[in-house]
CSV table of C-alpha atoms and ligand atoms in Angstrom, one decimal:
chain,number,residue,atom,x,y,z
J,1,MET,CA,-18.2,11.1,-16.6
J,2,PHE,CA,-16.5,7.3,-15.3
J,3,PRO,CA,-17.4,4.1,-16.0
J,4,ARG,CA,-20.6,2.5,-14.8
J,5,ASP,CA,-19.1,-0.2,-12.5
J,6,PHE,CA,-16.1,2.3,-11.4
J,7,ALA,CA,-14.9,1.5,-7.9
J,8,TRP,CA,-15.5,4.1,-5.2
J,9,GLY,CA,-13.8,3.0,-1.9
J,10,ALA,CA,-11.7,3.8,1.1
J,11,GLY,CA,-9.1,1.6,2.5
J,12,THR,CA,-7.1,0.6,6.7
J,13,ALA,CA,-5.1,-1.1,7.4
J,14,ALA,CA,-5.6,-3.9,10.6
J,15,TYR,CA,-2.6,-2.4,12.3
J,16,GLN,CA,-3.5,1.1,11.8
J,17,ILE,CA,-7.1,0.3,13.1
J,18,GLU,CA,-7.7,-2.2,14.7
J,19,GLY,CA,-6.3,-2.2,18.0
J,20,GLY,CA,-7.1,-5.3,20.3
J,21,TRP,CA,-3.5,-6.3,19.9
J,22,GLN,CA,-3.6,-9.1,22.1
J,23,ALA,CA,-7.3,-10.1,22.1
J,24,ASP,CA,-8.8,-13.3,22.1
J,25,GLY,CA,-5.8,-15.2,21.0
J,26,LYS,CA,-4.1,-12.8,18.6
J,27,GLY,CA,-0.6,-13.3,18.1
J,28,PRO,CA,1.7,-10.6,18.3
J,29,SER,CA,3.3,-8.8,14.9
J,30,ILE,CA,6.6,-7.1,14.4
J,31,TRP,CA,4.6,-3.9,14.7
J,32,ASP,CA,3.4,-4.9,18.3
J,33,ALA,CA,7.4,-5.5,19.0
J,34,PHE,CA,8.6,-2.5,17.0
J,35,CYS,CA,5.9,0.0,18.5
J,36,HIS,CA,7.1,-1.4,22.2
J,37,GLU,CA,10.6,-0.4,21.7
J,38,ASN,CA,11.4,2.8,23.0
J,39,GLY,CA,12.2,5.7,20.1
J,40,ARG,CA,10.8,4.1,17.5
J,41,VAL,CA,7.9,6.0,17.2
J,42,PHE,CA,6.6,9.4,17.4
J,43,GLY,CA,5.7,10.0,21.0
J,44,GLU,CA,6.1,6.3,22.2
J,45,GLN,CA,2.8,5.9,20.6
J,46,ASN,CA,1.8,2.3,19.6
J,47,GLY,CA,-1.3,0.5,18.1
J,48,ASP,CA,-2.8,-1.1,20.9
J,49,VAL,CA,-5.3,0.0,20.8
J,50,ALA,CA,-5.7,2.2,17.7
J,51,CYS,CA,-9.1,3.0,16.4
J,52,ASN,CA,-10.4,-0.2,18.5
J,53,SER,CA,-12.1,-1.2,15.6
J,54,TYR,CA,-11.4,-4.9,16.6
J,55,GLU,CA,-14.7,-4.0,18.9
J,56,LEU,CA,-16.2,-1.0,17.1
J,57,TRP,CA,-16.5,-2.3,13.4
J,58,GLU,CA,-20.3,-1.2,13.8
J,59,LYS,CA,-18.9,2.1,13.9
J,60,ASP,CA,-16.7,1.6,10.7
J,61,LEU,CA,-19.5,0.2,8.6
J,62,GLU,CA,-22.0,3.5,9.7
J,63,CYS,CA,-18.6,5.6,8.8
J,64,ILE,CA,-19.0,3.5,5.6
J,65,GLN,CA,-22.0,4.2,4.6
J,66,GLN,CA,-22.4,7.5,5.1
J,67,LEU,CA,-19.6,7.9,2.5
J,68,GLY,CA,-21.6,5.6,0.0
J,69,VAL,CA,-18.6,3.8,-1.3
J,70,THR,CA,-19.0,0.8,-3.2
J,71,HIS,CA,-15.9,-1.0,-2.0
J,72,TYR,CA,-14.1,-0.9,1.0
J,73,ARG,CA,-10.0,-2.0,1.2
J,74,LEU,CA,-9.1,-3.5,4.6
J,75,SER,CA,-6.2,-5.7,5.5
J,76,LEU,CA,-6.2,-8.9,7.7
J,77,SER,CA,-3.9,-9.7,10.6
J,78,TRP,CA,-2.0,-12.6,9.9
J,79,ALA,CA,-0.7,-13.0,13.5
J,80,ARG,CA,-5.0,-12.7,14.7
J,81,LEU,CA,-5.6,-15.7,12.4
J,82,LEU,CA,-2.5,-17.3,12.7
J,83,PRO,CA,-1.2,-16.2,16.0
J,84,ASP,CA,2.1,-18.3,15.0
J,85,GLY,CA,2.0,-17.6,11.7
J,86,THR,CA,1.6,-21.2,10.6
J,87,THR,CA,-1.7,-23.1,9.9
J,88,ARG,CA,-0.7,-25.3,12.3
J,89,HIS,CA,-3.2,-23.4,14.9
J,90,VAL,CA,-6.2,-21.3,13.7
J,91,ASN,CA,-7.6,-18.3,15.6
J,92,GLN,CA,-11.5,-19.3,15.4
J,93,THR,CA,-12.4,-15.4,16.9
J,94,GLY,CA,-10.3,-13.9,14.6
J,95,VAL,CA,-12.2,-15.9,11.7
J,96,GLN,CA,-15.3,-14.9,13.2
J,97,TYR,CA,-14.2,-11.4,13.8
J,98,TYR,CA,-13.2,-11.1,9.6
J,99,ASN,CA,-16.2,-13.2,8.7
J,100,LYS,CA,-18.2,-10.7,9.9
J,101,VAL,CA,-16.9,-7.6,9.0
J,102,ILE,CA,-17.0,-9.2,5.0
J,103,ASP,CA,-20.7,-10.4,5.9
J,104,ASP,CA,-21.6,-7.1,7.3
J,105,LEU,CA,-19.9,-5.1,3.8
J,106,LEU,CA,-22.0,-7.3,1.3
J,107,ALA,CA,-25.2,-7.0,3.5
J,108,CYS,CA,-24.5,-3.2,2.6
J,109,ASP,CA,-23.4,-3.7,-1.2
J,110,VAL,CA,-20.1,-2.9,-0.1
J,111,SER,CA,-17.6,-4.9,-1.7
J,112,PRO,CA,-14.6,-5.7,0.2
J,113,MET,CA,-11.1,-5.6,-1.0
J,114,VAL,CA,-8.9,-8.0,0.8
J,115,THR,CA,-4.9,-7.0,1.3
J,116,LEU,CA,-3.4,-10.1,3.0
J,117,TYR,CA,-0.3,-8.6,3.9
J,118,HIS,CA,0.1,-4.7,5.3
J,119,PHE,CA,3.2,-4.5,7.1
J,120,ASP,CA,2.5,-6.8,10.0
J,121,LEU,CA,4.2,-10.3,10.1
J,122,PRO,CA,3.6,-12.3,12.8
J,123,GLN,CA,6.6,-12.2,15.2
J,124,THR,CA,7.1,-15.4,15.6
J,125,LEU,CA,8.1,-15.8,11.3
J,126,GLN,CA,10.4,-12.5,12.3
J,127,ASP,CA,11.9,-14.5,15.0
J,128,GLN,CA,13.1,-17.3,12.6
J,129,GLY,CA,14.6,-14.9,9.7
J,130,GLY,CA,11.2,-12.9,8.6
J,131,TRP,CA,11.1,-11.8,4.6
J,132,LYS,CA,15.2,-12.8,4.8
J,133,SER,CA,14.3,-16.1,4.9
J,134,PRO,CA,14.1,-17.9,1.8
J,135,GLY,CA,11.3,-20.4,3.5
J,136,ILE,CA,8.8,-17.3,4.1
J,137,ALA,CA,7.5,-17.7,0.5
J,138,THR,CA,6.3,-21.3,1.3
J,139,LEU,CA,4.8,-19.7,4.7
J,140,PHE,CA,2.9,-16.7,3.2
J,141,ASP,CA,1.2,-19.6,0.6
J,142,SER,CA,-0.6,-21.2,3.3
J,143,TYR,CA,-1.4,-18.1,4.7
J,144,ALA,CA,-2.8,-17.1,1.7
J,145,LYS,CA,-4.5,-20.7,0.8
J,146,PHE,CA,-6.1,-20.7,4.2
J,147,CYS,CA,-7.8,-17.1,3.9
J,148,PHE,CA,-8.8,-17.9,-0.2
J,149,GLN,CA,-10.3,-21.3,1.0
J,150,THR,CA,-11.9,-19.1,4.4
J,151,PHE,CA,-13.1,-15.9,2.4
J,152,GLY,CA,-12.7,-16.2,-1.2
J,153,ASP,CA,-16.2,-17.2,-1.5
J,154,ARG,CA,-17.1,-13.9,-0.7
J,155,VAL,CA,-14.1,-11.6,-1.5
J,156,LYS,CA,-13.1,-11.5,-5.0
J,157,LEU,CA,-10.3,-8.0,-4.8
J,158,TRP,CA,-7.0,-9.7,-3.3
J,159,ILE,CA,-3.8,-7.7,-2.8
J,160,THR,CA,-0.9,-10.4,-1.3
J,161,ILE,CA,1.6,-7.9,-0.1
J,162,ASN,CA,1.1,-4.1,-0.1
J,163,GLU,CA,4.3,-1.7,-0.5
J,164,PRO,CA,6.6,-4.1,-0.8
J,165,HIS,CA,9.2,-1.4,-1.6
J,166,VAL,CA,8.5,0.4,1.6
J,167,CYS,CA,8.6,-3.0,3.7
J,168,ALA,CA,11.8,-3.6,2.5
J,169,LYS,CA,13.5,-0.2,2.3
J,170,LEU,CA,11.5,1.4,5.1
J,171,GLY,CA,11.9,-1.8,6.9
J,172,TYR,CA,15.1,-3.2,6.4
J,173,GLU,CA,17.4,-0.3,5.1
J,174,ASP,CA,16.3,2.9,6.9
J,175,GLY,CA,15.1,1.0,9.9
J,176,ILE,CA,12.6,3.2,10.4
J,177,HIS,CA,9.3,0.9,10.3
J,178,ALA,CA,9.5,-2.8,11.8
J,179,PRO,CA,11.7,-5.2,12.2
J,180,GLY,CA,13.5,-1.5,12.5
J,181,LEU,CA,17.0,-2.8,10.6
J,182,LYS,CA,19.4,-0.6,8.9
J,183,GLU,CA,21.2,-3.2,6.7
J,184,LYS,CA,22.1,-0.4,4.4
J,185,GLY,CA,22.6,-1.8,0.2
J,186,THR,CA,21.6,-5.8,0.8
J,187,ALA,CA,18.8,-6.9,3.3
J,188,ALA,CA,16.1,-4.5,1.3
J,189,TYR,CA,16.7,-6.5,-2.1
J,190,LEU,CA,16.6,-10.0,-0.5
J,191,VAL,CA,13.4,-8.7,1.3
J,192,GLY,CA,11.9,-7.7,-2.1
J,193,HIS,CA,12.9,-10.7,-3.8
J,194,ASN,CA,11.2,-13.0,-1.1
J,195,MET,CA,8.3,-10.9,-1.5
J,196,LEU,CA,8.0,-11.6,-4.9
J,197,ARG,CA,8.3,-14.9,-4.4
J,198,ALA,CA,5.8,-15.2,-1.8
J,199,HIS,CA,3.6,-13.4,-4.2
J,200,ALA,CA,4.0,-15.2,-6.8
J,201,MET,CA,3.6,-18.5,-4.7
J,202,ALA,CA,0.3,-17.3,-3.9
J,203,TRP,CA,-1.1,-15.7,-7.0
J,204,HIS,CA,-0.4,-19.7,-8.8
J,205,SER,CA,-2.4,-21.7,-5.7
J,206,TYR,CA,-5.1,-18.7,-6.2
J,207,ASN,CA,-5.2,-19.4,-10.0
J,208,SER,CA,-5.2,-23.1,-10.2
J,209,VAL,CA,-6.7,-24.0,-6.9
J,210,TYR,CA,-9.5,-21.3,-6.6
J,211,ARG,CA,-10.1,-18.8,-9.1
J,212,PRO,CA,-12.1,-22.0,-11.3
J,213,GLN,CA,-14.5,-21.1,-8.3
J,214,GLN,CA,-14.2,-18.4,-6.9
J,215,LYS,CA,-14.1,-16.2,-10.1
J,216,GLY,CA,-11.7,-13.5,-8.5
J,217,ALA,CA,-8.6,-11.0,-9.1
J,218,VAL,CA,-4.9,-10.9,-7.3
J,219,SER,CA,-2.6,-8.0,-7.5
J,220,LEU,CA,0.2,-6.5,-5.6
J,221,ALA,CA,-0.2,-3.3,-4.0
J,222,LEU,CA,2.9,-0.6,-5.5
J,223,ASN,CA,3.6,2.2,-4.4
J,224,SER,CA,5.5,4.9,-6.4
J,225,ASP,CA,5.8,8.8,-6.3
J,226,TRP,CA,5.7,10.6,-9.8
J,227,PHE,CA,9.5,11.0,-11.0
J,228,GLU,CA,10.1,13.9,-13.4
J,229,PRO,CA,13.4,15.2,-14.9
J,230,SER,CA,14.6,18.1,-12.8
J,231,ASP,CA,15.6,20.1,-16.3
J,232,GLN,CA,13.6,18.4,-18.5
J,233,HIS,CA,16.2,18.9,-21.1
J,234,CYS,CA,19.3,17.7,-19.3
J,235,ASN,CA,20.2,14.1,-20.4
J,236,GLU,CA,21.4,12.9,-17.6
J,237,ASP,CA,18.4,14.3,-15.2
J,238,ILE,CA,16.1,12.3,-17.6
J,239,ALA,CA,18.4,9.0,-17.1
J,240,ALA,CA,17.9,9.8,-13.4
J,241,ALA,CA,14.5,9.9,-13.4
J,242,GLU,CA,13.8,7.0,-15.0
J,243,ARG,CA,16.2,5.1,-12.8
J,244,ASP,CA,13.8,6.3,-9.8
J,245,LEU,CA,10.9,4.7,-11.3
J,246,ALA,CA,13.2,1.3,-12.4
J,247,PHE,CA,14.0,1.4,-8.4
J,248,THR,CA,10.4,2.0,-7.1
J,249,LEU,CA,7.7,1.2,-9.3
J,250,GLY,CA,10.1,-1.3,-11.8
J,251,TRP,CA,11.5,-3.4,-9.0
J,252,PHE,CA,8.9,-5.1,-8.4
J,253,ALA,CA,6.2,-4.4,-11.7
J,254,TRP,CA,8.8,-5.4,-14.2
J,255,PRO,CA,9.6,-8.9,-13.3
J,256,VAL,CA,5.4,-9.2,-12.6
J,257,PHE,CA,4.1,-7.4,-15.9
J,258,VAL,CA,7.1,-7.4,-18.2
J,259,THR,CA,9.8,-9.9,-18.0
J,260,GLY,CA,9.7,-12.0,-15.2
J,261,ASP,CA,13.1,-10.7,-13.8
J,262,TYR,CA,14.0,-7.2,-12.6
J,263,PRO,CA,14.8,-3.8,-15.0
J,264,GLU,CA,18.5,-4.2,-16.2
J,265,VAL,CA,19.0,-0.7,-15.4
J,266,MET,CA,18.6,-1.7,-11.8
J,267,ARG,CA,20.6,-4.7,-11.8
J,268,THR,CA,23.6,-2.5,-14.2
J,269,ALA,CA,23.5,0.4,-11.6
J,270,ILE,CA,23.8,-2.1,-8.2
J,271,ASP,CA,26.5,-4.2,-9.7
J,272,ALA,CA,28.6,-1.3,-11.2
J,273,ARG,CA,28.5,0.2,-7.4
J,274,SER,CA,29.7,-3.4,-6.0
J,275,ALA,CA,32.7,-3.4,-8.1
J,276,LYS,CA,33.5,0.1,-7.5
J,277,LEU,CA,33.0,-0.5,-3.7
J,278,ARG,CA,35.1,-3.9,-4.3
J,279,TYR,CA,32.1,-5.6,-2.8
J,280,ASN,CA,32.6,-9.1,-2.8
J,281,GLY,CA,30.6,-11.8,-3.4
J,282,ALA,CA,26.9,-12.8,-5.6
J,283,SER,CA,25.1,-9.6,-7.1
J,284,ARG,CA,23.6,-7.8,-4.3
J,285,LEU,CA,20.0,-8.0,-6.3
J,286,PRO,CA,19.3,-11.9,-6.3
J,287,SER,CA,18.2,-13.7,-9.3
J,288,PHE,CA,15.3,-15.5,-9.7
J,289,SER,CA,16.0,-19.8,-10.3
J,290,SER,CA,14.0,-22.4,-11.9
J,291,ASP,CA,13.2,-23.5,-8.8
J,292,ASP,CA,11.2,-20.3,-8.1
J,293,PRO,CA,8.0,-20.2,-9.4
J,294,ALA,CA,7.2,-17.9,-12.1
J,295,ILE,CA,6.9,-14.4,-11.3
J,296,LEU,CA,5.6,-12.8,-14.9
J,297,GLY,CA,2.2,-13.2,-15.8
J,298,THR,CA,1.4,-12.9,-11.4
J,299,ALA,CA,-1.2,-10.0,-11.6
J,300,ASP,CA,-4.9,-10.0,-12.1
J,301,PHE,CA,-4.8,-6.0,-12.6
J,302,PHE,CA,-2.2,-3.1,-11.7
J,303,ALA,CA,-2.7,-2.0,-7.7
J,304,LEU,CA,-1.3,1.9,-7.3
J,305,ASN,CA,-0.4,3.3,-4.2
J,306,TYR,CA,-0.1,7.6,-5.2
J,307,TYR,CA,0.9,10.3,-2.9
J,308,THR,CA,3.5,12.3,-4.4
J,309,SER,CA,6.0,13.8,-7.0
J,310,ARG,CA,9.6,14.7,-7.4
J,311,LYS,CA,12.1,16.5,-9.1
J,312,VAL,CA,15.1,13.9,-9.7
J,313,LYS,CA,18.5,14.7,-10.7
J,314,PRO,CA,21.9,12.6,-10.4
J,315,GLY,CA,23.4,12.1,-6.4
J,316,GLY,CA,22.1,11.8,-3.2
J,317,GLY,CA,24.2,8.7,-2.7
J,318,CYS,CA,25.7,7.5,1.0
J,319,GLY,CA,29.6,8.1,0.2
J,320,GLU,CA,31.6,5.2,0.3
J,321,THR,CA,29.0,3.1,1.7
J,322,LEU,CA,26.4,0.8,0.4
J,323,CYS,CA,23.5,1.7,0.2
J,324,ILE,CA,20.2,1.5,-1.9
J,325,LYS,CA,20.2,5.9,-2.8
J,326,SER,CA,24.0,5.4,-4.0
J,327,ASP,CA,22.9,2.5,-6.3
J,328,ARG,CA,20.1,4.3,-7.9
J,329,ASP,CA,21.6,7.7,-8.0
J,330,ALA,CA,18.7,10.0,-8.1
J,331,GLU,CA,18.9,12.6,-6.1
J,332,GLU,CA,14.9,13.8,-5.1
J,333,VAL,CA,14.1,17.5,-4.9
J,334,LEU,CA,10.7,19.0,-4.1
J,335,ASP,CA,9.9,21.9,-6.5
J,336,SER,CA,8.8,24.9,-4.8
J,337,SER,CA,5.3,25.6,-6.7
J,338,TRP,CA,3.8,22.4,-4.9
J,339,PRO,CA,2.5,23.1,-1.6
J,340,ILE,CA,3.0,20.8,1.2
J,341,CYS,CA,0.0,20.2,2.8
J,342,GLY,CA,0.4,17.9,6.3
J,343,VAL,CA,3.2,15.4,6.7
J,344,SER,CA,6.1,16.7,5.6
J,345,TRP,CA,6.7,14.3,2.5
J,346,LEU,CA,3.6,15.3,0.9
J,347,ALA,CA,4.0,17.6,-1.8
J,348,VAL,CA,0.6,18.0,-3.3
J,349,VAL,CA,0.9,17.1,-7.4
J,350,PRO,CA,-2.7,15.6,-8.6
J,351,TYR,CA,-1.5,15.8,-12.3
J,352,GLY,CA,1.6,13.5,-10.8
J,353,LEU,CA,-0.6,10.4,-11.1
J,354,ARG,CA,-2.3,11.7,-14.5
J,355,LYS,CA,1.4,11.2,-15.4
J,356,LEU,CA,2.3,7.9,-14.0
J,357,LEU,CA,-1.3,6.6,-14.9
J,358,LYS,CA,0.1,7.3,-18.4
J,359,TYR,CA,3.2,5.9,-17.7
J,360,ILE,CA,2.0,2.4,-16.1
J,361,LYS,CA,-0.6,2.1,-19.7
J,362,ASP,CA,2.5,2.4,-21.8
J,363,THR,CA,5.0,0.6,-19.7
J,364,PHE,CA,3.2,-2.4,-18.1
J,365,ASN,CA,1.0,-3.1,-21.1
J,366,ASN,CA,-1.9,-1.4,-20.4
J,367,PRO,CA,-3.3,-3.2,-17.6
J,368,GLU,CA,-6.4,-2.3,-15.5
J,369,VAL,CA,-5.8,-0.2,-12.8
J,370,TYR,CA,-7.2,0.1,-9.3
J,371,ILE,CA,-5.6,3.3,-7.5
J,372,THR,CA,-5.4,1.7,-3.7
J,373,GLU,CA,-4.1,4.4,-2.4
J,374,ASN,CA,-4.1,8.2,-2.5
J,375,GLY,CA,-4.9,10.9,0.4
J,376,PHE,CA,-4.1,13.9,2.2
J,377,SER,CA,-2.8,14.7,5.6
J,378,GLN,CA,-3.1,17.2,8.4
J,379,VAL,CA,-0.8,17.9,11.0
J,380,GLY,CA,-0.9,20.3,13.9
J,381,GLN,CA,-4.2,22.2,14.5
J,382,LEU,CA,-6.8,20.2,12.6
J,383,GLN,CA,-9.3,21.6,10.8
J,384,MET,CA,-13.0,19.6,10.7
J,385,GLU,CA,-13.5,22.2,7.4
J,386,ASP,CA,-10.9,20.9,5.9
J,387,VAL,CA,-11.0,23.1,2.4
J,388,GLN,CA,-8.0,21.9,1.2
J,389,ARG,CA,-8.5,18.5,1.6
J,390,CYS,CA,-11.6,18.6,-0.3
J,391,GLU,CA,-10.0,20.9,-2.9
J,392,PHE,CA,-7.1,18.0,-3.0
J,393,TYR,CA,-9.5,15.4,-4.0
J,394,LYS,CA,-11.1,17.0,-6.3
J,395,ASP,CA,-8.4,18.1,-8.0
J,396,THR,CA,-7.1,14.5,-8.1
J,397,ILE,CA,-10.1,13.0,-9.1
J,398,MET,CA,-10.4,15.3,-12.2
J,399,GLU,CA,-6.6,13.8,-13.1
J,400,VAL,CA,-7.9,10.4,-12.7
J,401,ALA,CA,-10.8,11.3,-15.2
J,402,LYS,CA,-8.3,12.8,-17.6
J,403,ALA,CA,-6.2,9.6,-17.1
J,404,ILE,CA,-9.0,7.8,-18.8
J,405,HIS,CA,-10.8,9.4,-21.4
J,406,GLN,CA,-7.6,11.7,-22.7
J,407,ASP,CA,-5.1,8.9,-22.0
J,408,GLY,CA,-6.8,5.7,-22.3
J,409,VAL,CA,-5.5,4.6,-19.1
J,410,ASN,CA,-8.0,1.3,-17.9
J,411,VAL,CA,-8.3,2.8,-14.5
J,412,ARG,CA,-11.1,0.5,-12.6
J,413,GLY,CA,-11.2,2.2,-9.2
J,414,TYR,CA,-10.1,4.7,-6.8
J,415,PHE,CA,-9.5,4.2,-3.4
J,416,ALA,CA,-9.0,7.3,-1.0
J,417,TRP,CA,-6.7,6.6,2.0
J,418,SER,CA,-8.0,6.4,4.3
J,419,LEU,CA,-12.0,6.0,6.0
J,420,MET,CA,-10.6,7.6,9.3
J,421,ASP,CA,-7.7,8.9,11.0
J,422,ASN,CA,-5.6,5.9,12.3
J,423,PHE,CA,-2.4,4.7,13.9
J,424,GLU,CA,0.1,6.4,11.2
J,425,TRP,CA,3.1,4.3,11.6
J,426,ALA,CA,6.1,6.2,12.7
J,427,ASP,CA,4.1,9.3,12.9
J,428,GLY,CA,1.8,7.8,15.3
J,429,PHE,CA,-1.4,9.6,15.9
J,430,SER,CA,0.3,12.8,14.6
J,431,VAL,CA,-0.6,12.5,11.1
J,432,ARG,CA,-4.0,12.3,9.8
J,433,PHE,CA,-5.2,10.7,7.1
J,434,GLY,CA,-8.9,10.0,7.8
J,435,LEU,CA,-12.1,11.1,5.7
J,436,PHE,CA,-13.5,10.7,9.4
J,437,HIS,CA,-12.0,12.6,12.7
J,438,VAL,CA,-11.5,10.2,15.2
J,439,ASP,CA,-10.8,11.7,18.7
J,440,PHE,CA,-8.3,9.5,20.3
J,441,SER,CA,-8.9,11.3,23.7
J,442,ASP,CA,-12.6,10.3,23.9
J,443,ALA,CA,-12.8,6.6,25.3
J,444,LYS,CA,-15.9,5.7,22.8
J,445,LEU,CA,-13.1,6.7,20.6
J,446,ARG,CA,-15.7,8.9,18.4
J,447,ARG,CA,-15.8,8.8,14.3
J,448,THR,CA,-17.0,12.9,12.9
J,449,ILE,CA,-17.1,13.1,9.4
J,450,TYR,CA,-14.5,16.1,8.2
J,451,ARG,CA,-15.9,18.5,5.3
J,452,SER,CA,-13.6,16.5,3.0
J,453,GLY,CA,-15.8,13.3,3.8
J,454,ARG,CA,-19.0,15.2,2.7
J,455,GLU,CA,-17.9,16.2,-0.4
J,456,TYR,CA,-15.7,12.4,-1.4
J,457,ALA,CA,-19.7,10.9,-0.6
J,458,LYS,CA,-21.2,14.2,-3.0
J,459,ILE,CA,-18.6,13.3,-5.5
J,460,ILE,CA,-19.0,8.9,-5.3
J,461,GLU,CA,-22.7,9.9,-5.6
J,462,LYS,CA,-22.7,12.0,-8.4
J,463,TYR,CA,-20.7,9.6,-10.6
J,464,LYS,CA,-21.4,6.2,-8.8
J,465,SER,CA,-24.4,5.1,-11.6
J,466,GLY,CA,-21.9,6.1,-14.2
J,467,GLN,CA,-23.4,9.4,-15.6
J,468,PRO,CA,-22.9,12.6,-13.6
J,469,LYS,CA,-26.3,13.6,-11.4
S,501,GAL,C1,1.2,3.9,2.8
S,501,GAL,C2,0.7,3.1,3.3
S,501,GAL,C3,-0.4,3.1,4.1
S,501,GAL,C4,-0.5,4.6,4.9
S,501,GAL,C5,0.0,5.4,3.7
S,501,GAL,C6,-0.4,7.1,4.3
S,501,GAL,O1,2.7,3.7,2.3
S,501,GAL,O2,0.5,1.9,2.7
S,501,GAL,O3,-0.6,2.6,5.4
S,501,GAL,O4,0.1,4.7,6.1
S,501,GAL,O5,1.1,5.3,3.1
S,501,GAL,O6,1.2,7.1,4.7
């Protein structure tokens, strides 16, 4: 059984589905720029057209209705609404597009969960330093207020920033996501810091100005694998798994849910490593100052993106240079009993979600939790009768039920990633997470439900009313 008002959803993100990258006055984003550079994305692909949801939204809506979800998670393209990133110039056609999406959803009795930032910073703001610049927090807050003001009469669930960990690490440390920088061991911490400041400013704006009338809830979506010690009886491995959790989830969840500051273990490890390498200067992990908005308490629920698990032991650094991997001193390995399905990083470990949910309950003061992403990919030979993905969803949803009933975790909703096959960042269209297949060789980009989509629809139908039918 699931709670009667449990949110059953599916998710997408603007850059991954919309296309229309220059349509009707939209400004460029860092993902437009990144994909247009050679050698960045698989097969030199890009999201110029993607699923063309900018023109084919009605087709997406049909898919959403076919699944019977109660909720749909989408993101807004900042540069479609505010082409240069600032409220000096509003693109009314962009506003109309999202108004239609939101109104159509509500007319079909589907509640929108809206993410303000899913990786696609307006390029104009990147040119001014992007997330490394402290001023970005105020610019994000203005954008957020604009969105609350424009759409908040109808949108009641907001995510400010999706996966700050991924934005910071993949975008500024590993360089495999936009903006493609590899400033190892420094920039990602600064970016994460400014994302937390930006998120907190937006939450405070909502809380004081919009919440009284709009009565919605705001959080940020945090990604984490479940990390467990390679050897459960080895103290070093146990400590390494704890460090990994701190460097992934704790980095953002600790300030927001526990202390208003970073996990102690993170700062200690980073500063010890700086000292060892004779790095001069202030701590690479910035500190919050009294001028910053209070970070503690700036989430009305916990939003978790979970995909996979890792076994952990000490090690796995980058030699005598600075990098996050050396700071965290946690080497991640796969358990050979975990099947890899589709993309190489995705070991299928449904029980890891239950463990992570219990960890969140115990560590972050028993918050309401929405699982805002969870999914399974296909690569290569595609199967419309994707039985493995069907099993994956069934097993995972069973683990969520156990987390609720046996562990007492307050899980409020589950969003499958993704509604349909889409532009999977650096992997382009080669990795498919959809519940609907998209034929990218067809001019109409036809959407066709996979077997897993039909199965998910059945699960939703069965549990939607609270009682299994
Ligand atoms: C997440 C991201 C999504 C999606 C997913 C699958 O990190 O938020 O946009 O791509 O991973 O890799």
